[in-house]
XYZ file of C-alpha atoms in Angstrom:
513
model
C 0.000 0.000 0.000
C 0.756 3.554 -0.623
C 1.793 6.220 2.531
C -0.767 6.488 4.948
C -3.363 9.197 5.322
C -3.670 10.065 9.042
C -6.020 12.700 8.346
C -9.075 9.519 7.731
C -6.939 7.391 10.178
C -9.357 6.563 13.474
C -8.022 3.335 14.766
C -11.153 3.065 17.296
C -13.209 3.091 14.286
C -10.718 0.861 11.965
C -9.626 -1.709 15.045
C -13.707 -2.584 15.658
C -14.000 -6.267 15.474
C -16.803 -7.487 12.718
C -19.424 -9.777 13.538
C -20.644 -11.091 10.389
C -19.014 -13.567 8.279
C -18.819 -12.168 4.946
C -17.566 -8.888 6.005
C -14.857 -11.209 8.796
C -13.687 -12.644 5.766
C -13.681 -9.115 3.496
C -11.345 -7.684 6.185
C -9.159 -10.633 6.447
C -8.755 -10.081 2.392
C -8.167 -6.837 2.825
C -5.792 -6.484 5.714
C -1.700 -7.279 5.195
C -2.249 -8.264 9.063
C -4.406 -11.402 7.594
C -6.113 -12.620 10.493
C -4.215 -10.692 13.444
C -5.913 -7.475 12.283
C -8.876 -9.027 14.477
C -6.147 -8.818 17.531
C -6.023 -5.138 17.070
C -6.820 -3.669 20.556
C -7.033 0.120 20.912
C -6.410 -0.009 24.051
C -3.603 -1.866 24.334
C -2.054 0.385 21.553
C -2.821 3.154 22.776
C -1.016 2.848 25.972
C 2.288 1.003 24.240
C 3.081 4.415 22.149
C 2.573 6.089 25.401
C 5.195 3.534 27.183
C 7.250 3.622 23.729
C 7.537 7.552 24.830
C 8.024 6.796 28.695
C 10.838 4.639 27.915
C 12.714 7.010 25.943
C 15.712 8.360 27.822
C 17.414 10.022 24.335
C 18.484 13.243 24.987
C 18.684 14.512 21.255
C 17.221 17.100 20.256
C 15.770 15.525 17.251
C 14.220 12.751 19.477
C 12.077 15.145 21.728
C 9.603 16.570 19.382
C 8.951 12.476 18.510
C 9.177 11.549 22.745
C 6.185 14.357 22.914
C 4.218 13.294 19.859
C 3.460 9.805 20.896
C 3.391 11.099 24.640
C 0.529 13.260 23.746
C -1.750 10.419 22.455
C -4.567 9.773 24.390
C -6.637 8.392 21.688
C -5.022 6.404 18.382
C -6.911 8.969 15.923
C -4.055 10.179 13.924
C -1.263 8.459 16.248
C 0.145 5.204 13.728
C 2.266 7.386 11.516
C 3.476 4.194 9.551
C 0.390 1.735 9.315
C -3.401 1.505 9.559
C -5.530 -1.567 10.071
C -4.668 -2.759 6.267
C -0.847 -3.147 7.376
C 2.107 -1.365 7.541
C 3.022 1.229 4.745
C 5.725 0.473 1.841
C 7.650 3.761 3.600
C 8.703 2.135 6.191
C 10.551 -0.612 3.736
C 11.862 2.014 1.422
C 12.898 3.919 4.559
C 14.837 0.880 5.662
C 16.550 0.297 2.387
C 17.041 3.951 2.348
C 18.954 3.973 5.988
C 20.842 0.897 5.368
C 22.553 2.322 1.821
C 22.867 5.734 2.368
C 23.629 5.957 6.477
C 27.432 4.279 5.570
C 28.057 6.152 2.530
C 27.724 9.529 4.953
C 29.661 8.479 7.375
C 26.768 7.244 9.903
C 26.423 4.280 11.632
C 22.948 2.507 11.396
C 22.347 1.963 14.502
C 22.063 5.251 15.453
C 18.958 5.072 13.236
C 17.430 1.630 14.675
C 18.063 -0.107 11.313
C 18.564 -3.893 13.483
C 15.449 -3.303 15.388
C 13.304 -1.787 12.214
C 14.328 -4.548 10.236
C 13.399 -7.237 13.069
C 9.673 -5.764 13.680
C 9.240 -5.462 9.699
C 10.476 -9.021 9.268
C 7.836 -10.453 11.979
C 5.124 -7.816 10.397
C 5.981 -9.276 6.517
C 6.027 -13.249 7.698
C 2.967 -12.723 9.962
C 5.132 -14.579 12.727
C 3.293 -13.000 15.668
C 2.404 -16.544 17.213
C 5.428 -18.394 16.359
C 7.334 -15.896 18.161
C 5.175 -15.594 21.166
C 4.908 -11.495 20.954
C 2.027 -9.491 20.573
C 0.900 -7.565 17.335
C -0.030 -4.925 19.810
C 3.312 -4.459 21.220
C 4.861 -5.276 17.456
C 3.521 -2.079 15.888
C 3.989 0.709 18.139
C 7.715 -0.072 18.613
C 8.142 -0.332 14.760
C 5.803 2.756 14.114
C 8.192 5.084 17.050
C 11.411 3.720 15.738
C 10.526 4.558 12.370
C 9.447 7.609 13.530
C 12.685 8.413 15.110
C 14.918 7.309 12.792
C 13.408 9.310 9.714
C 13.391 12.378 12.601
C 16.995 11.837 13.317
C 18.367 11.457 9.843
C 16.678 14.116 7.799
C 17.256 16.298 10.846
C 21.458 15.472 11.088
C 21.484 15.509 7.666
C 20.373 18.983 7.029
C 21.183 20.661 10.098
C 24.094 18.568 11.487
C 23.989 16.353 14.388
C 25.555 18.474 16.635
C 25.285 22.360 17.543
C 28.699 23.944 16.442
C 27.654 26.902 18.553
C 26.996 25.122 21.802
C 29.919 22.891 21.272
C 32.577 25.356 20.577
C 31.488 28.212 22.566
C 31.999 25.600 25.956
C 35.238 24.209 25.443
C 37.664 26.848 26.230
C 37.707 29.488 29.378
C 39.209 32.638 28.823
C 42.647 33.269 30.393
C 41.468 35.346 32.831
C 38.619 33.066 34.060
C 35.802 35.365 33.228
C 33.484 32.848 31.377
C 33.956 30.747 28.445
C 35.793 32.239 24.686
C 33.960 32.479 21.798
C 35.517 30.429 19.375
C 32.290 29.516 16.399
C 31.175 32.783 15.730
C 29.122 31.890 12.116
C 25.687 32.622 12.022
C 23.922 29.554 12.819
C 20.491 28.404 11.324
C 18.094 26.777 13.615
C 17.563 23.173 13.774
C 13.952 22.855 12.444
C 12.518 19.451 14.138
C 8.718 19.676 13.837
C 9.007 20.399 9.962
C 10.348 16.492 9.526
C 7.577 15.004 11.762
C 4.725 16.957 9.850
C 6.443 15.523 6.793
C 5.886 12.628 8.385
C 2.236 13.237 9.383
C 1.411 14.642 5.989
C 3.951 15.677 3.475
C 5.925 13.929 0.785
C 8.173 11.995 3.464
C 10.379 10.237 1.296
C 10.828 13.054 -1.491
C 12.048 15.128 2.148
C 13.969 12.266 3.126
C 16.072 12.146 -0.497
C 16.474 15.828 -0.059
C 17.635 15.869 2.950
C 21.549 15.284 1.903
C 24.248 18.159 1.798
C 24.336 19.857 -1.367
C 27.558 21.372 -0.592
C 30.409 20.727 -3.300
C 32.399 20.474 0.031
C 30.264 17.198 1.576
C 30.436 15.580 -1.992
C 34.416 16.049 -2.079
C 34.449 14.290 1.123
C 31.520 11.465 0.737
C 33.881 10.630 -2.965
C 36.987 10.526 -0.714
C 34.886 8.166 1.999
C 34.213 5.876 -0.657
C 37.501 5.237 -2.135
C 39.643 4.842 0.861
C 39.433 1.439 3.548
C 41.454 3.497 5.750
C 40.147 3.644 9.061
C 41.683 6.494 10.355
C 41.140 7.989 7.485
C 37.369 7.238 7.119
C 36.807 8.615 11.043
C 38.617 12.017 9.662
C 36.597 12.381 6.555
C 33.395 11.112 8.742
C 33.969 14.579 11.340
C 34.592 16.710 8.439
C 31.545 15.514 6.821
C 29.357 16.724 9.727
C 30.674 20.219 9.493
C 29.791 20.363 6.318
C 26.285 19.658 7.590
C 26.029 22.828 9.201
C 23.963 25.736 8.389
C 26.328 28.461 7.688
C 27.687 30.095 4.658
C 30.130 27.594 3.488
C 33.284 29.021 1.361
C 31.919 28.667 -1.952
C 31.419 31.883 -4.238
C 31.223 32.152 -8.189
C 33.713 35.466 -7.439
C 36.342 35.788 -5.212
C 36.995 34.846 -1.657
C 39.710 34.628 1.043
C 39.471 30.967 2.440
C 41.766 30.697 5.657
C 42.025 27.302 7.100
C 43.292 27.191 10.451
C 43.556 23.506 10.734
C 46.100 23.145 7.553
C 47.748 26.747 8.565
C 47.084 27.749 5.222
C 45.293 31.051 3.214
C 43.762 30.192 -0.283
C 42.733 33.712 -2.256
C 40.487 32.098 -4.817
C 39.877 34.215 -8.010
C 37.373 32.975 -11.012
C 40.469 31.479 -13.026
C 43.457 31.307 -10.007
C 44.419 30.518 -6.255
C 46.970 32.123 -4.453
C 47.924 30.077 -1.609
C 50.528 30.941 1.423
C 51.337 29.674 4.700
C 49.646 31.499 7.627
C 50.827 31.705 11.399
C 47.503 31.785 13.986
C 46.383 31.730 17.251
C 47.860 29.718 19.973
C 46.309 26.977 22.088
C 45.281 29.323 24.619
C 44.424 32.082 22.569
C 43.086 30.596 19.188
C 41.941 32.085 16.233
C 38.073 32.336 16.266
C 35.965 30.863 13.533
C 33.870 33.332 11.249
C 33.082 35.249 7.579
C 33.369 38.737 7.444
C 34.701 41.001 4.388
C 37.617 42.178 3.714
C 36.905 46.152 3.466
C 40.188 47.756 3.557
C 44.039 47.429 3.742
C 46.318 49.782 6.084
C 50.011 50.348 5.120
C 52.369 50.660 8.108
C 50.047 50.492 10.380
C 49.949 51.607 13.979
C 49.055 48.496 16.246
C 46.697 50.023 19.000
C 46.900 46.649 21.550
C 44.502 45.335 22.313
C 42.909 44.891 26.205
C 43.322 41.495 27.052
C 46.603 41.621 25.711
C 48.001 44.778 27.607
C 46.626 43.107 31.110
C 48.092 39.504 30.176
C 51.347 40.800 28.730
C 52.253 44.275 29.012
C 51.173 45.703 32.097
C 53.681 42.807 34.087
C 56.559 45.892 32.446
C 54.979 48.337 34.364
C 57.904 50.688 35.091
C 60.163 49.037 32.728
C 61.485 51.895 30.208
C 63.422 50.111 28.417
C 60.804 47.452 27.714
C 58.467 50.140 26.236
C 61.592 51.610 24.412
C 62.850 48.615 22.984
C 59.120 47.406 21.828
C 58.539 50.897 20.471
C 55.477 51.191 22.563
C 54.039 54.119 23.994
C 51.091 54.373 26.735
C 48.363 57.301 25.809
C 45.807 58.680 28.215
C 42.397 58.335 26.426
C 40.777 61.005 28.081
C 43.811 63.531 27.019
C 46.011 62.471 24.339
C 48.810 62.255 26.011
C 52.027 60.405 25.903
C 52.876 59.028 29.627
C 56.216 58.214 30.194
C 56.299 54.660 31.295
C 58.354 54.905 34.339
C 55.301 56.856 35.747
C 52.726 54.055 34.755
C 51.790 51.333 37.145
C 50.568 48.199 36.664
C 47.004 48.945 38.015
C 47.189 51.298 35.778
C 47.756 49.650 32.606
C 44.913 47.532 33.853
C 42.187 50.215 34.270
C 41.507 50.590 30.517
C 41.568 54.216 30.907
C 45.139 54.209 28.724
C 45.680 52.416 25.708
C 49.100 51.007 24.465
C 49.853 50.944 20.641
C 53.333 50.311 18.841
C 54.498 52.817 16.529
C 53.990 51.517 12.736
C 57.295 50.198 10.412
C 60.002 48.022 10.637
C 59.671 46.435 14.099
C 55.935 47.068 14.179
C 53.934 43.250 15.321
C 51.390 43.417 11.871
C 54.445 43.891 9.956
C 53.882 46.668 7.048
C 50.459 45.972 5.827
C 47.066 44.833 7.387
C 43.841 43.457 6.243
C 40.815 44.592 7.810
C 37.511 42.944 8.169
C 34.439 43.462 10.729
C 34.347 40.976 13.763
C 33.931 40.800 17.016
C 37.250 40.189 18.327
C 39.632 42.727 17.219
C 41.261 40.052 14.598
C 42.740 40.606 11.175
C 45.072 39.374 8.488
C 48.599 41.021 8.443
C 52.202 40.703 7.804
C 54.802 40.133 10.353
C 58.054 41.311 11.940
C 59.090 37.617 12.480
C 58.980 36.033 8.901
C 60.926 33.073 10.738
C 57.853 31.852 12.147
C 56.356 30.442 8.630
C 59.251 27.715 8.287
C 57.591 26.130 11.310
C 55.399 22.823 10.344
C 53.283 24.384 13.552
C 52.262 27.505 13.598
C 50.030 28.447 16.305
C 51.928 31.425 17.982
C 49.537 34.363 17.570
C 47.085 35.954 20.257
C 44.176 35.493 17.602
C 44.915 37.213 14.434
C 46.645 35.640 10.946
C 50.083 36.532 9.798
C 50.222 35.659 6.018
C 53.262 34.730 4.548
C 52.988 36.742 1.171
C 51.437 40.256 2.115
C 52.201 41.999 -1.037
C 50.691 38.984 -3.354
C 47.801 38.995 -0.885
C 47.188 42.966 -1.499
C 47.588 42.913 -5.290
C 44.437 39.687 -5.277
C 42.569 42.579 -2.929
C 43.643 45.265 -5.291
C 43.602 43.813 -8.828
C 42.741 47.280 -10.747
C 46.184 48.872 -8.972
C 48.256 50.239 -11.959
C 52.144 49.261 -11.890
C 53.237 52.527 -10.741
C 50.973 52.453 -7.610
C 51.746 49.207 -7.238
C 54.981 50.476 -7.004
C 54.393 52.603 -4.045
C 52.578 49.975 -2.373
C 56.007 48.483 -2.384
C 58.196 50.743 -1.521
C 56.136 51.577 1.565
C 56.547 48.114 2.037
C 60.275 48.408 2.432
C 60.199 45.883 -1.068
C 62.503 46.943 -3.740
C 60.178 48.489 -6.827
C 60.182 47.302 -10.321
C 59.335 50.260 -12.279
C 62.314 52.687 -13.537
C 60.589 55.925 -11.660
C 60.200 53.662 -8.579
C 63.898 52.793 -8.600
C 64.633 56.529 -9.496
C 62.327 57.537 -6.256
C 64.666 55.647 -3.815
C 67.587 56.701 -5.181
C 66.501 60.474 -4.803
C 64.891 59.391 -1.417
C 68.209 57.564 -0.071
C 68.443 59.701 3.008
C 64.941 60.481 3.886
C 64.289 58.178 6.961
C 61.974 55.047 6.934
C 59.293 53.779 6.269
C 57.962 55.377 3.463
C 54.386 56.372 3.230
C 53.504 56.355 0.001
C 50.332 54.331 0.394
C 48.654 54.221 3.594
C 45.261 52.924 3.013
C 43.282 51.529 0.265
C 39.500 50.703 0.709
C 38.683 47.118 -0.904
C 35.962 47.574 -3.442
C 34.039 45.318 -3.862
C 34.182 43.727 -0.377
C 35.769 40.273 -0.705
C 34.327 37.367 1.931
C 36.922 35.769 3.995
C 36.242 32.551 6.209
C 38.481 31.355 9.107
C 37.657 27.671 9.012
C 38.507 24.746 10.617
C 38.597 21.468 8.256
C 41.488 18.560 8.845
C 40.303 17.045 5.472
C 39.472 19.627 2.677
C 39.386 19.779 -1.358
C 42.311 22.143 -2.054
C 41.065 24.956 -3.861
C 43.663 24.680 -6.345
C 43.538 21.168 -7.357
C 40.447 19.751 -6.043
C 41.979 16.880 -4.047
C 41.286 16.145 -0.662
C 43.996 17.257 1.411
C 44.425 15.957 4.695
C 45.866 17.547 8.253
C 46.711 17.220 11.972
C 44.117 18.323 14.371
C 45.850 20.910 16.021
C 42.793 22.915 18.151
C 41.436 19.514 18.898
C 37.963 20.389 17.175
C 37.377 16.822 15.624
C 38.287 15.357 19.068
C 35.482 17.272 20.461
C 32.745 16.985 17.786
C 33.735 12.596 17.159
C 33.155 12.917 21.230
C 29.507 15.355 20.968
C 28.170 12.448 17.720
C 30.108 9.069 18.482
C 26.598 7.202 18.506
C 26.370 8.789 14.860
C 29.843 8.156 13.800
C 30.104 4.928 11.027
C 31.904 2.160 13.070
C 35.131 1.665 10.848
């Protein structure tokens, strides 16, 4: 038979035992159940969804909308979601086959989904083996109905949505150093998990079509469910497996027709992907204790020699223990301004406390020397963090390269500001580099130095350029990812232990290797 209609469903109508003969033996016709539709007791069903509910411990997400829908029932009108009185709909089959090819080739185990247990109830159901197995029809049918139930909840849910909450996750692993609460490390804009719209697809809509649909569509999840299939790896199957779910995720995943600044923290790498190139560098980011938060912003603008204004947290967890120290402040080029006044303190006078007060601000004068190196690329977030060059160019001959307080160091600033800049004649390219301290290309830009050779340093020939249009940059975390420039899964360590956290947040999901 086709899906069921719940809408003309009333079981206490339906389950009514017949009387005469003719229409006993219509029914018996009629009914997949044969004979045992006659064993139908309202009653009796009625309470076992109720207990099917009671027993339920789960505490998904995904589950609880199901837990309350069968919890609810008081009467059986509208209740069975997967059978009626003639027998138990061909969904439920197709669902099984459904779970039992697709769950593995997504990375997902099938027992998360109840496959052993669906497949046992449909198998007594099919052979009509209620007798020879000593169990009850009426105990049969609302198990198979709320597994079914739960495991179509469950997977078109995960599938679309994820099976975790990135934002929950994340945002609870890490204190701040100075014990206030915990940092803010997923900072994407999150879609909410939608749970009733699968169980009124369920009720009423085109189940399986939703079921189908319910897969990633992201060129990133079919990278990695390709990879999945052609490795026997296990370790390697687990990694693609975690990366898979965060595909899953409703955010704005770093795919655009135009161009876009993909920064991977995981693989410590920048891609700046144009319509018909990459440019790819190394990158240095945050450290263990202070790491670089996920997000997508735009890159608006670029600052040439830049004056680094330190930020807070940083002053109280690293400067203000120099309180005093001159020659600190000196040899950092730093200097300490009132914010109410303007002024330059002299550090000698400055205490500790206060440093700490945020009534002064400490910044670091901009050129050679100067922490964001000579050029920095701005984009709106909420925690003061950027892409910029770097005073210790050492750093990017490291295999790791988690150093920073937050922000990116790139390894090729200039390349990086001509993708940003692409309209930027030669000769202003020129000046770009020359305020860079990099030797220019052009004759006049040769003939400029020489007639500057005395003038002190740095240059300021360009100090900032707006970025127009905007180009989206995502900080993301993925230890197996399609390289933007050849398309082939690359693979790397986890170094914020991220897939630790989400394998430990899904294992019941996770495909067994």
């Amino acid at each position: 038979m086709n899906r069921l209609s719940t809408v003309t469903l009333s079981l206490i109508i339906l389950l009514t035992a017949c009387t005469g003969g003719h229409q006993e033996q219509q029914e018996d016709e009629l009914s997949a159940f044969g004979t045992y539709v006659y064993q139908l007791d309202t009653v009796k069903l009625t309470n076992n969804f109720a207990l099917e509910a009671k027993r339920d411990t789960s505490r998904w997400a995904a589950d609880q909308d199901v837990r309350q829908r069968y919890a609810d029932c008081k009467v059986l009108e509208g209740t069975p979601l997967w059978f009626s009185r003639m027998g138990v709909s061909e969904d439920a089959d197709s669902l099984l086959a459904f779970l039992r090819r697709e769950a593995p080739l997504n990375g997902l185990d099938t027992l998360a989904f109840f496959v052993p247990q669906i497949a046992a109830d449909l198998s007594i159901v099919h052979s009509l083996a209620f007798d020879s197995l000593g169990v009850d029809i009426n105990d049969v049918l609302p198990r198979l109905d709320y597994c079914l139930s739960k495991a179509y909840v469950r997977y078109t849910v995960g599938q679309r949505y994820g099976f975790v909450r990135p934002d929950k996750l994340f945002n609870h692993l890490q204190m701040k150093s100075d014990g206030s609460g915990y940092a803010r490390l997923f900072d994407y804009e999150l879609k909410a998990h939608d749970y009733k719209q699968a169980l009124e697809q369920i009720s009423g809509g085109n189940r399986m079509g939703f079921l189908a649909e319910s897969k990633p569509s992201s060129p990133i999840y079919e990278a990695l469910q390709q990879r999945l299939a052609q490795t026997s790896s296990k370790d390697e199957r687990k990694k693609l497996a975690v990366n898979m779910e965060r595909s899953r995720w409703q955010v704005t995943q770093p795919v655009s027709p135009g161009r876009m600044v993909v920064v991977n923290i995981a693989s410590q790498q920048l891609w700046a992907v144009g319509p018909d190139s990459v440019l790819n560098m190394r990158i240095c980011c945050g450290a263990s204790a202070t790491k670089t938060p996920l997000l997508i912003s735009s890159i608006s603008h670029i600052q040439v020699n830049p004056e680094w204004v330190i930020p807070f947290n940083i002053v109280k967890t690293d400067v203000a223990r120099h309180a005093g120290d001159s020659s600190y402040f000196a040899r950092n080029h730093y200097s300490i301004i009132d914010r109410s006044s303007g002024d330059t303190l002299n550090p000698v006078r400055v205490s500790s406390e206060s440093l700490q007060s945020g009534k002064l601000r400490v910044s670091q004068k901009g050129g050679a020397g100067n922490s964001l190196g000579r050029i920095v690329f701005r984009f709106q977030n909420n925690f003061s963090v950027y892409l910029h060059d770097t005073n210790n160019r050492g750093a990017f001959q490291r295999d790791r390269r988690t150093l920073s307080h937050g922000c990116v160091r790139v390894q090729d600033p200039f390349g990086l500001a001509c993708f940003l800049l692409p309209d930027l004649d030669e000769r202003t390219l020129d000046r770009l580099r020359i305020s860079m301290d990099i030797p220019p290309v052009t004759d006049k830009g040769r003939e400029y130095l020489d007639e500057h050779a005395e003038d002190p340093r740095p240059f300021r020939l360009v100090n900032h350029r707006d970025v127009s249009p905007q180009v989206p940059v995502y900080l993301i975390y993925y230890t197996a990812y399609p390289n933007p420039a050849s398309g082939v899964i690359d693979l790397w360590p986890d170094i914020y232990g991220y897939d630790a956290a989400i394998t430990g947040a899904i294992k019941p999901f996770l495909l067994k290797q």
